Tab-separated table of C-alpha atoms in Angstrom:
chain	number	residue	atom	x	y	z
M	1	UNK	CA	90.496	-47.543	-48.561
M	2	UNK	CA	93.740	-49.188	-47.576
M	3	UNK	CA	95.811	-48.324	-44.544
M	4	UNK	CA	99.454	-49.020	-43.809
M	5	UNK	CA	101.441	-48.270	-40.721
M	6	UNK	CA	103.886	-45.442	-41.466
M	7	UNK	CA	107.210	-45.690	-39.661
M	8	UNK	CA	108.231	-42.239	-38.503
M	9	UNK	CA	111.797	-41.385	-37.498
M	10	UNK	CA	112.161	-39.107	-34.529
M	11	UNK	CA	115.012	-36.642	-34.668
M	12	UNK	CA	118.232	-38.411	-33.815
M	13	UNK	CA	116.638	-41.869	-33.663
M	14	UNK	CA	116.824	-44.805	-36.061
M	15	UNK	CA	113.622	-46.100	-37.694
M	16	UNK	CA	111.545	-48.200	-35.366
M	17	UNK	CA	111.258	-51.936	-36.026
M	18	UNK	CA	107.690	-52.908	-36.896
M	19	UNK	CA	105.603	-56.020	-36.720
M	20	UNK	CA	103.917	-57.173	-39.906
M	21	UNK	CA	100.971	-54.803	-40.052
M	22	UNK	CA	97.470	-55.437	-41.274
M	23	UNK	CA	97.188	-54.165	-44.866
M	24	UNK	CA	94.069	-52.202	-43.988
M	25	UNK	CA	92.226	-51.216	-40.834
M	26	UNK	CA	88.954	-49.391	-41.276
M	27	UNK	CA	87.157	-47.912	-38.291
M	28	UNK	CA	83.602	-49.261	-38.017
M	29	UNK	CA	81.026	-47.698	-35.687
M	30	UNK	CA	77.480	-48.900	-35.030
M	31	UNK	CA	74.695	-47.130	-33.161
M	32	UNK	CA	71.361	-47.951	-34.809
M	33	UNK	CA	69.331	-46.444	-31.976
M	34	UNK	CA	70.898	-43.022	-32.551
M	35	UNK	CA	72.028	-42.932	-36.182
M	36	UNK	CA	69.024	-44.694	-37.728
M	37	UNK	CA	66.100	-44.472	-35.323
M	38	UNK	CA	67.157	-41.567	-33.107
M	39	UNK	CA	65.325	-38.281	-32.696
M	40	UNK	CA	66.558	-34.941	-33.928
M	41	UNK	CA	68.725	-33.012	-33.269
M	42	UNK	CA	70.759	-35.742	-31.564
M	43	UNK	CA	70.816	-37.900	-34.683
M	44	UNK	CA	72.325	-35.169	-36.859
M	45	UNK	CA	74.797	-34.237	-34.135
M	46	UNK	CA	76.029	-37.815	-34.040
M	47	UNK	CA	76.407	-38.049	-37.810
M	48	UNK	CA	78.274	-34.730	-37.869
M	49	UNK	CA	80.735	-35.896	-35.222
M	50	UNK	CA	81.693	-39.210	-36.827
M	51	UNK	CA	84.034	-37.936	-39.590
M	52	UNK	CA	85.999	-35.828	-37.084
M	53	UNK	CA	86.421	-38.900	-34.878
M	54	UNK	CA	88.002	-40.857	-37.742
M	55	UNK	CA	85.099	-43.219	-38.433
M	56	UNK	CA	85.274	-44.804	-41.902
M	57	UNK	CA	82.273	-47.160	-41.978
M	58	UNK	CA	78.890	-47.083	-40.238
M	59	UNK	CA	77.396	-50.515	-39.664
M	60	UNK	CA	73.607	-50.801	-39.632
M	61	UNK	CA	71.422	-53.844	-38.927
M	62	UNK	CA	68.355	-54.128	-41.189
M	63	UNK	CA	65.828	-56.382	-39.477
M	64	UNK	CA	64.096	-58.549	-42.055
M	65	UNK	CA	60.787	-58.778	-40.182
M	66	UNK	CA	60.512	-54.998	-39.758
M	67	UNK	CA	60.823	-54.054	-43.420
M	68	UNK	CA	58.822	-57.054	-44.667
M	69	UNK	CA	55.727	-56.157	-42.656
M	70	UNK	CA	55.918	-52.432	-43.353
M	71	UNK	CA	57.590	-51.113	-46.525
M	72	UNK	CA	57.626	-47.644	-44.949
M	73	UNK	CA	60.083	-49.046	-42.395
M	74	UNK	CA	62.801	-48.676	-45.030
M	75	UNK	CA	62.595	-44.909	-44.526
M	76	UNK	CA	65.030	-44.597	-41.574
M	77	UNK	CA	67.563	-46.786	-43.394
M	78	UNK	CA	67.249	-44.616	-46.504
M	79	UNK	CA	67.911	-41.559	-44.344
M	80	UNK	CA	70.980	-43.175	-42.787
M	81	UNK	CA	72.443	-44.056	-46.193
M	82	UNK	CA	71.907	-40.472	-47.355
M	83	UNK	CA	73.477	-39.097	-44.155
M	84	UNK	CA	76.548	-41.286	-44.562
M	85	UNK	CA	76.910	-40.395	-48.221
M	86	UNK	CA	76.716	-36.655	-47.445
M	87	UNK	CA	79.617	-37.002	-44.999
M	88	UNK	CA	81.849	-39.250	-47.079
M	89	UNK	CA	81.269	-42.313	-44.896
M	90	UNK	CA	80.751	-45.875	-46.107
M	91	UNK	CA	77.819	-48.013	-44.975
M	92	UNK	CA	77.938	-51.687	-44.017
M	93	UNK	CA	74.400	-53.091	-44.076
M	94	UNK	CA	73.811	-56.287	-42.128
M	95	UNK	CA	70.696	-58.086	-43.404
M	96	UNK	CA	69.517	-59.998	-40.390
M	97	UNK	CA	66.812	-61.987	-38.668
M	98	UNK	CA	64.292	-62.039	-37.089
M	99	UNK	CA	62.442	-63.190	-40.170
M	100	UNK	CA	58.776	-62.398	-40.813
M	101	UNK	CA	56.263	-65.020	-39.592
M	102	UNK	CA	55.743	-66.538	-43.046
M	103	UNK	CA	59.487	-67.282	-43.395
M	104	UNK	CA	60.523	-68.693	-39.991
M	105	UNK	CA	59.261	-70.082	-36.718
M	106	UNK	CA	59.837	-69.476	-33.023
M	107	UNK	CA	62.669	-71.079	-31.107
M	108	UNK	CA	61.941	-72.605	-27.705
M	109	UNK	CA	58.929	-70.362	-27.182
M	110	UNK	CA	61.237	-67.358	-27.586
M	111	UNK	CA	63.296	-65.706	-30.295
M	112	UNK	CA	60.464	-65.240	-32.748
M	113	UNK	CA	61.621	-65.376	-36.372
M	114	UNK	CA	64.863	-67.246	-35.658
M	115	UNK	CA	63.731	-70.852	-36.172
M	116	UNK	CA	64.901	-72.278	-39.511
M	117	UNK	CA	64.440	-69.228	-41.772
M	118	UNK	CA	63.632	-70.098	-45.380
M	119	UNK	CA	66.704	-69.554	-47.590
M	120	UNK	CA	64.663	-68.689	-50.697
M	121	UNK	CA	62.747	-66.004	-48.802
M	122	UNK	CA	65.982	-64.623	-47.377
M	123	UNK	CA	67.423	-64.471	-50.885
M	124	UNK	CA	64.444	-62.378	-51.995
M	125	UNK	CA	64.976	-60.068	-49.018
M	126	UNK	CA	68.650	-59.668	-49.973
M	127	UNK	CA	67.722	-58.944	-53.585
M	128	UNK	CA	65.192	-56.306	-52.494
M	129	UNK	CA	67.763	-54.603	-50.282
M	130	UNK	CA	70.403	-54.832	-53.005
M	131	UNK	CA	68.098	-53.245	-55.556
M	132	UNK	CA	67.109	-50.462	-53.172
M	133	UNK	CA	70.735	-49.526	-52.514
M	134	UNK	CA	72.174	-50.090	-55.983
M	135	UNK	CA	72.760	-46.391	-56.500
M	136	UNK	CA	70.557	-45.932	-59.555
M	137	UNK	CA	67.916	-43.264	-60.202
M	138	UNK	CA	65.682	-42.833	-57.184
M	139	UNK	CA	68.032	-44.779	-54.898
M	140	UNK	CA	69.115	-43.223	-51.576
M	141	UNK	CA	72.665	-44.155	-52.587
M	142	UNK	CA	74.815	-47.159	-53.275
M	143	UNK	CA	75.813	-49.400	-50.389
M	144	UNK	CA	79.190	-50.959	-51.074
M	145	UNK	CA	79.524	-53.292	-48.077
M	146	UNK	CA	77.137	-55.960	-46.815
M	147	UNK	CA	77.002	-58.741	-44.270
M	148	UNK	CA	74.529	-61.584	-43.834
M	149	UNK	CA	72.758	-62.131	-40.492
M	150	UNK	CA	73.886	-60.795	-37.143
M	151	UNK	CA	75.406	-63.478	-34.875
M	152	UNK	CA	74.098	-66.658	-36.524
M	153	UNK	CA	75.793	-68.657	-33.740
M	154	UNK	CA	73.487	-66.956	-31.231
M	155	UNK	CA	70.059	-68.611	-30.676
M	156	UNK	CA	68.429	-65.170	-30.605
M	157	UNK	CA	69.133	-64.854	-34.333
M	158	UNK	CA	69.266	-68.403	-35.697
M	159	UNK	CA	68.164	-71.756	-34.396
M	160	UNK	CA	68.196	-74.403	-33.452
M	161	UNK	CA	71.888	-74.117	-32.740
M	162	UNK	CA	72.243	-77.886	-32.266
M	163	UNK	CA	70.395	-81.089	-33.005
M	164	UNK	CA	71.246	-84.393	-31.346
M	165	UNK	CA	74.200	-82.699	-29.645
M	166	UNK	CA	75.803	-81.697	-32.969
M	167	UNK	CA	76.017	-78.156	-34.356
M	168	UNK	CA	73.160	-77.451	-36.761
M	169	UNK	CA	73.208	-73.662	-37.098
M	170	UNK	CA	76.279	-73.597	-39.412
M	171	UNK	CA	74.436	-75.720	-41.991
M	172	UNK	CA	71.299	-73.590	-41.700
M	173	UNK	CA	73.422	-70.492	-42.096
M	174	UNK	CA	75.291	-71.904	-45.099
M	175	UNK	CA	72.025	-72.200	-47.019
M	176	UNK	CA	71.049	-68.660	-46.040
M	177	UNK	CA	74.444	-67.319	-47.117
M	178	UNK	CA	74.226	-68.961	-50.528
M	179	UNK	CA	70.751	-67.503	-51.056
M	180	UNK	CA	71.801	-64.084	-49.799
M	181	UNK	CA	74.866	-63.995	-52.034
M	182	UNK	CA	72.745	-64.866	-55.054
M	183	UNK	CA	70.205	-62.191	-54.169
M	184	UNK	CA	72.835	-59.478	-53.808
M	185	UNK	CA	74.725	-60.570	-56.921
M	186	UNK	CA	71.502	-60.360	-58.942
M	187	UNK	CA	71.310	-56.642	-58.119
M	188	UNK	CA	74.923	-55.766	-58.864
M	189	UNK	CA	76.626	-56.391	-55.521
M	190	UNK	CA	79.541	-58.819	-55.984
M	191	UNK	CA	80.603	-61.425	-53.459
M	192	UNK	CA	83.798	-59.565	-52.620
M	193	UNK	CA	81.619	-56.824	-51.072
M	194	UNK	CA	79.863	-59.269	-48.707
M	195	UNK	CA	80.988	-60.409	-45.257
M	196	UNK	CA	79.731	-63.559	-43.622
M	197	UNK	CA	79.672	-64.432	-39.955
M	198	UNK	CA	79.225	-61.412	-37.698
M	199	UNK	CA	79.840	-64.119	-35.137
M	200	UNK	CA	79.280	-63.953	-31.419
M	201	UNK	CA	82.800	-64.311	-30.014
M	202	UNK	CA	81.946	-66.851	-27.334
M	203	UNK	CA	80.081	-70.147	-27.255
M	204	UNK	CA	79.913	-73.557	-25.633
M	205	UNK	CA	81.418	-76.863	-26.652
M	206	UNK	CA	78.138	-78.691	-26.128
M	207	UNK	CA	74.572	-78.178	-25.009
M	208	UNK	CA	71.002	-78.051	-26.216
M	209	UNK	CA	69.333	-76.233	-29.080
M	210	UNK	CA	69.738	-72.880	-27.327
M	211	UNK	CA	73.463	-73.329	-26.663
M	212	UNK	CA	75.580	-71.007	-28.858
M	213	UNK	CA	78.179	-72.662	-31.074
M	214	UNK	CA	81.639	-71.149	-30.564
M	215	UNK	CA	82.905	-68.927	-33.398
M	216	UNK	CA	85.846	-71.077	-34.440
M	217	UNK	CA	83.810	-74.293	-34.409
M	218	UNK	CA	80.979	-72.526	-36.256
M	219	UNK	CA	83.307	-71.300	-39.002
M	220	UNK	CA	84.908	-74.730	-39.485
M	221	UNK	CA	81.507	-76.412	-39.680
M	222	UNK	CA	80.243	-73.757	-42.075
M	223	UNK	CA	83.199	-74.358	-44.406
M	224	UNK	CA	83.203	-78.157	-43.909
M	225	UNK	CA	86.639	-78.263	-42.277
M	226	UNK	CA	87.729	-80.596	-39.499
M	227	UNK	CA	89.329	-79.581	-36.193
M	228	UNK	CA	92.714	-79.275	-37.919
M	229	UNK	CA	91.325	-77.102	-40.715
M	230	UNK	CA	91.404	-79.907	-43.278
M	231	UNK	CA	88.514	-80.314	-45.737
M	232	UNK	CA	86.065	-82.966	-44.595
M	233	UNK	CA	85.913	-85.921	-46.965
M	234	UNK	CA	84.386	-89.373	-47.201
M	235	UNK	CA	82.746	-90.831	-44.127
M	236	UNK	CA	83.790	-87.861	-42.000
M	237	UNK	CA	82.013	-85.465	-44.352
M	238	UNK	CA	78.817	-87.523	-44.244
M	239	UNK	CA	78.625	-87.021	-40.486
M	240	UNK	CA	78.358	-83.249	-40.992
M	241	UNK	CA	75.190	-81.792	-42.448
M	242	UNK	CA	75.669	-80.509	-45.985
M	243	UNK	CA	79.336	-81.482	-46.227
M	244	UNK	CA	79.076	-84.681	-48.284
M	245	UNK	CA	79.669	-84.333	-51.993
M	246	UNK	CA	81.115	-81.382	-53.920
M	247	UNK	CA	81.362	-78.087	-52.040
M	248	UNK	CA	80.658	-75.000	-54.170
M	249	UNK	CA	83.135	-72.316	-52.972
M	250	UNK	CA	81.538	-69.364	-51.217
M	251	UNK	CA	82.104	-66.145	-53.145
M	252	UNK	CA	82.456	-63.674	-50.288
M	253	UNK	CA	84.900	-61.010	-49.176
M	254	UNK	CA	85.550	-61.619	-45.494
M	255	UNK	CA	84.581	-63.127	-42.154
M	256	UNK	CA	83.245	-60.843	-39.427
M	257	UNK	CA	83.458	-61.422	-35.662
M	258	UNK	CA	82.283	-59.514	-32.576
M	259	UNK	CA	85.336	-59.996	-30.304
M	260	UNK	CA	84.047	-58.496	-27.057
M	261	UNK	CA	86.559	-58.804	-24.242
M	262	UNK	CA	84.639	-57.507	-21.176
M	263	UNK	CA	86.492	-56.290	-18.102
M	264	UNK	CA	89.728	-58.213	-18.490
M	265	UNK	CA	90.847	-56.128	-21.453
M	266	UNK	CA	91.597	-56.769	-25.124
M	267	UNK	CA	95.123	-58.138	-24.765
M	268	UNK	CA	94.255	-61.196	-22.700
M	269	UNK	CA	93.417	-64.453	-24.466
M	270	UNK	CA	89.926	-65.805	-23.697
M	271	UNK	CA	89.594	-68.512	-21.087
M	272	UNK	CA	87.659	-70.876	-23.350
M	273	UNK	CA	89.482	-72.368	-26.316
M	274	UNK	CA	87.726	-71.393	-29.519
M	275	UNK	CA	86.480	-68.032	-28.243
M	276	UNK	CA	87.963	-64.860	-29.711
M	277	UNK	CA	89.175	-61.482	-28.449
M	278	UNK	CA	91.361	-58.866	-30.165
M	279	UNK	CA	94.345	-60.784	-28.781
M	280	UNK	CA	93.394	-63.950	-30.696
M	281	UNK	CA	91.331	-62.722	-33.642
M	282	UNK	CA	94.267	-63.129	-36.016
M	283	UNK	CA	94.416	-66.870	-35.340
M	284	UNK	CA	91.442	-67.263	-37.692
M	285	UNK	CA	93.818	-66.601	-40.563
M	286	UNK	CA	95.063	-70.181	-40.498
M	287	UNK	CA	91.516	-71.494	-40.896
M	288	UNK	CA	90.763	-69.053	-43.710
M	289	UNK	CA	93.970	-69.917	-45.545
M	290	UNK	CA	93.085	-73.596	-45.302
M	291	UNK	CA	89.585	-72.831	-46.567
M	292	UNK	CA	91.070	-71.035	-49.556
M	293	UNK	CA	93.494	-73.849	-50.326
M	294	UNK	CA	90.668	-76.369	-50.000
M	295	UNK	CA	88.444	-74.370	-52.377
M	296	UNK	CA	85.840	-73.636	-49.726
M	297	UNK	CA	86.032	-69.925	-50.617
M	298	UNK	CA	86.839	-68.174	-53.880
M	299	UNK	CA	89.449	-65.807	-52.382
M	300	UNK	CA	91.404	-65.455	-49.158
M	301	UNK	CA	88.936	-63.630	-46.886
M	302	UNK	CA	89.869	-60.761	-44.633
M	303	UNK	CA	89.011	-60.797	-40.917
M	304	UNK	CA	86.642	-58.064	-39.784
M	305	UNK	CA	85.891	-56.770	-36.298
M	306	UNK	CA	82.370	-55.372	-36.853
M	307	UNK	CA	81.025	-55.030	-33.301
M	308	UNK	CA	83.125	-54.475	-30.218
M	309	UNK	CA	83.386	-52.329	-27.112
M	310	UNK	CA	83.488	-52.329	-23.334
M	311	UNK	CA	80.855	-51.095	-20.894
M	312	UNK	CA	81.621	-48.518	-18.232
M	313	UNK	CA	80.866	-47.974	-14.576
M	314	UNK	CA	79.143	-45.594	-14.300
M	315	UNK	CA	76.474	-46.367	-15.331
M	316	UNK	CA	76.792	-50.196	-15.538
M	317	UNK	CA	77.851	-51.091	-11.992
M	318	UNK	CA	77.895	-54.870	-12.420
M	319	UNK	CA	79.856	-55.484	-15.638
M	320	UNK	CA	81.274	-52.050	-16.428
M	321	UNK	CA	84.882	-50.955	-16.043
M	322	UNK	CA	86.196	-47.602	-14.819
M	323	UNK	CA	85.971	-44.808	-17.371
M	324	UNK	CA	89.751	-44.528	-17.697
M	325	UNK	CA	90.094	-48.245	-18.305
M	326	UNK	CA	87.566	-48.100	-21.132
M	327	UNK	CA	89.656	-45.387	-22.813
M	328	UNK	CA	92.851	-47.424	-22.442
M	329	UNK	CA	91.198	-50.640	-23.613
M	330	UNK	CA	89.911	-48.982	-26.803
M	331	UNK	CA	93.406	-47.809	-27.722
M	332	UNK	CA	95.009	-51.158	-26.884
M	333	UNK	CA	92.437	-53.066	-28.947
M	334	UNK	CA	92.953	-50.827	-31.978
M	335	UNK	CA	96.736	-51.012	-31.751
M	336	UNK	CA	96.640	-54.813	-31.473
M	337	UNK	CA	94.325	-55.192	-34.473
M	338	UNK	CA	96.360	-52.670	-36.502
M	339	UNK	CA	99.379	-54.932	-36.078
M	340	UNK	CA	97.533	-58.190	-36.733
M	341	UNK	CA	97.967	-59.476	-40.308
M	342	UNK	CA	94.727	-60.195	-42.085
M	343	UNK	CA	92.529	-57.967	-39.911
M	344	UNK	CA	90.666	-55.286	-41.864
M	345	UNK	CA	88.686	-53.303	-39.279
M	346	UNK	CA	88.326	-52.108	-35.707
M	347	UNK	CA	84.799	-51.618	-34.361
M	348	UNK	CA	83.140	-49.460	-31.729
M	349	UNK	CA	79.656	-50.160	-30.398
M	350	UNK	CA	78.066	-47.568	-29.646
M	351	UNK	CA	78.427	-43.753	-29.994
M	352	UNK	CA	76.060	-43.084	-27.068
M	353	UNK	CA	75.018	-45.365	-24.214
M	354	UNK	CA	71.800	-47.229	-24.927
M	355	UNK	CA	68.578	-46.746	-22.995
M	356	UNK	CA	68.267	-48.918	-19.903
M	357	UNK	CA	71.003	-50.647	-17.921
M	358	UNK	CA	70.161	-54.015	-19.504
M	359	UNK	CA	71.269	-52.541	-22.849
M	360	UNK	CA	74.861	-51.655	-23.811
M	361	UNK	CA	76.624	-48.907	-21.860
M	362	UNK	CA	79.730	-49.006	-24.050
M	363	UNK	CA	79.300	-45.584	-25.668
M	364	UNK	CA	81.855	-42.873	-26.208
M	365	UNK	CA	79.245	-40.597	-24.650
M	366	UNK	CA	76.863	-41.083	-21.754
M	367	UNK	CA	73.145	-41.348	-22.416
M	368	UNK	CA	72.722	-37.594	-21.796
M	369	UNK	CA	75.405	-36.766	-24.375
M	370	UNK	CA	78.279	-35.964	-21.992
M	371	UNK	CA	81.637	-37.167	-23.291
M	372	UNK	CA	83.423	-40.035	-21.608
M	373	UNK	CA	87.253	-40.095	-21.549
M	374	UNK	CA	86.936	-42.726	-24.287
M	375	UNK	CA	85.798	-40.056	-26.767
M	376	UNK	CA	89.169	-38.272	-26.675
M	377	UNK	CA	90.988	-41.609	-26.638
M	378	UNK	CA	89.101	-42.777	-29.718
M	379	UNK	CA	89.785	-39.519	-31.579
M	380	UNK	CA	93.517	-39.549	-30.793
M	381	UNK	CA	94.733	-43.039	-29.791
M	382	UNK	CA	98.131	-43.579	-28.192
M	383	UNK	CA	99.785	-46.767	-26.909
M	384	UNK	CA	103.364	-47.007	-25.606
M	385	UNK	CA	104.843	-50.478	-25.199
M	386	UNK	CA	108.139	-51.583	-23.681
M	387	UNK	CA	110.491	-53.170	-26.210
M	388	UNK	CA	114.131	-54.150	-26.131
M	389	UNK	CA	116.214	-51.029	-25.786
M	390	UNK	CA	113.395	-48.668	-24.832
M	391	UNK	CA	109.793	-48.050	-25.730
M	392	UNK	CA	107.664	-48.053	-28.867
M	393	UNK	CA	104.868	-45.509	-29.274
M	394	UNK	CA	102.001	-46.102	-31.692
M	395	UNK	CA	99.251	-43.653	-32.462
M	396	UNK	CA	96.971	-42.141	-35.078
M	397	UNK	CA	96.359	-38.473	-35.774
M	398	UNK	CA	92.839	-37.103	-35.932
M	399	UNK	CA	91.491	-36.573	-39.459
M	400	UNK	CA	91.310	-33.075	-40.885
M	401	UNK	CA	94.191	-31.752	-38.792
M	402	UNK	CA	97.885	-31.236	-39.505
M	403	UNK	CA	100.141	-34.170	-40.408
M	404	UNK	CA	102.374	-33.485	-37.401
M	405	UNK	CA	101.784	-33.742	-33.674
M	406	UNK	CA	103.737	-33.254	-30.476
M	407	UNK	CA	104.554	-36.351	-28.446
M	408	UNK	CA	105.135	-35.330	-24.834
M	409	UNK	CA	107.414	-37.658	-22.850
M	410	UNK	CA	107.439	-38.169	-19.085
M	411	UNK	CA	109.643	-35.506	-17.528
M	412	UNK	CA	108.462	-32.664	-19.736
M	413	UNK	CA	110.429	-33.082	-22.970
M	414	UNK	CA	108.660	-33.494	-26.286
M	415	UNK	CA	109.264	-34.397	-29.906
M	416	UNK	CA	107.498	-33.919	-33.188
M	417	UNK	CA	105.975	-36.922	-34.896
M	418	UNK	CA	104.699	-36.998	-38.440
M	419	UNK	CA	102.235	-39.279	-40.166
M	420	UNK	CA	100.876	-39.383	-43.692
M	421	UNK	CA	98.447	-41.375	-45.791
M	422	UNK	CA	94.827	-42.252	-45.082
M	423	UNK	CA	95.726	-44.163	-41.925
M	424	UNK	CA	97.515	-41.162	-40.358
M	425	UNK	CA	99.408	-43.537	-38.093
M	426	UNK	CA	102.917	-43.512	-36.690
M	427	UNK	CA	105.204	-45.901	-34.872
M	428	UNK	CA	108.291	-44.422	-33.177
M	429	UNK	CA	110.945	-45.385	-30.672
M	430	UNK	CA	110.855	-43.468	-27.409
M	431	UNK	CA	112.798	-43.630	-24.147
M	432	UNK	CA	111.276	-46.058	-21.656
M	433	UNK	CA	110.259	-43.880	-18.712
M	434	UNK	CA	107.804	-44.038	-15.871
M	435	UNK	CA	105.004	-41.560	-16.067
M	436	UNK	CA	102.525	-40.376	-18.660
M	437	UNK	CA	103.083	-39.982	-22.384
M	438	UNK	CA	100.721	-37.590	-24.173
M	439	UNK	CA	100.024	-36.749	-27.794
M	440	UNK	CA	98.980	-33.190	-28.696
M	441	UNK	CA	97.452	-32.647	-32.131
M	442	UNK	CA	96.018	-29.204	-32.760
M	443	UNK	CA	93.433	-28.600	-30.048
M	444	UNK	CA	93.197	-32.298	-29.143
M	445	UNK	CA	95.115	-34.175	-26.446
M	446	UNK	CA	95.317	-37.933	-26.071
M	447	UNK	CA	94.660	-39.752	-22.848
M	448	UNK	CA	97.791	-40.103	-20.617
M	449	UNK	CA	99.400	-43.374	-21.749
M	450	UNK	CA	101.712	-45.250	-19.396
M	451	UNK	CA	104.427	-47.611	-20.589
M	452	UNK	CA	103.067	-51.148	-20.818
M	453	UNK	CA	104.305	-54.534	-21.975
């Protein structure tokens, strides 16, 4: 599915100027605890709500060790694929560590199944998953999107991250990716359907074997590029594991990142160079273009946000933000990524707060199912920014409803906006006024959006 921003002309106003928009922006939601492993009837309730919220893709992590030890463990994943198919949703399956004991070791006395996983064994795991979800007779359904290993720059999922002070995890991951791509291709899943990365958005410049490699540095090392995105050659290439000699281009469809932004919001650049937030995610495009020119990849990859969100207080008193700020941050992150060339998706983790305060409290609903303000904001996003000569309102209409909505301006006046196409988005000029802008679409109302820069 492809999405394009639709410029809508308000009565009496000229068309709004637009930034170069991303050619597609799918909405990805992940909540394995509820959608895959949750109890009834909450699980079905969640699945039933997702299409009305505008979710396009459900991301699911398949833990290698779980299904290897117990073939019956595939059952919940089969059920999730069937549930998505019944509701017209796509599935993105992430095949991830921990590995089973016969295929990997333990890192630093912790992180069982993350130490140097065997690429050949991972390839067989990928082939088994690909065959199971190839869509043939007896299959729960065809899975059309895949990714390989959750956060390989995180020592919990792959290690060691470094050896002798130099990044090692990118080279380990490169071998796993090649094996995984071969395994999926052997069962009818082409490289263009596979994402690599799913990278933790923050890291360190140096450290020991448990020190996460930053996402930008990890990607450059993975693709054998130097700090200026030039292909490594000669003596420089020999100093980087696996980069000497010919480089067989990776046949994959995109690079995925988890650009969490915490309490400072999605529009602020990260403090550490090389980290990524929605404000800076598009800067990866330069690296990916260079990788394509240098024949490190077979096609220009898209950039995917596959895990993202912000925790709330309540219930997370230490790191959470106020409920209203979470709602605003979700809309600002989506609007920024919509306008960022090369970005293909916007992610929300999770639908419902996870169990225990040490888990993620970034849900659209509290643990007991009560809606947070973010639920309405996610269903009907609205952002109003100050531009030269006035304001610019961006929003998306909820799926299944009419193609028109009422945009209420501060002071009580209102105007009709119209959107069309699968993205159901609009961008319109509005007067720059103090106060709250609201979008009314059928029975739904957006959060009150104030004019921002």
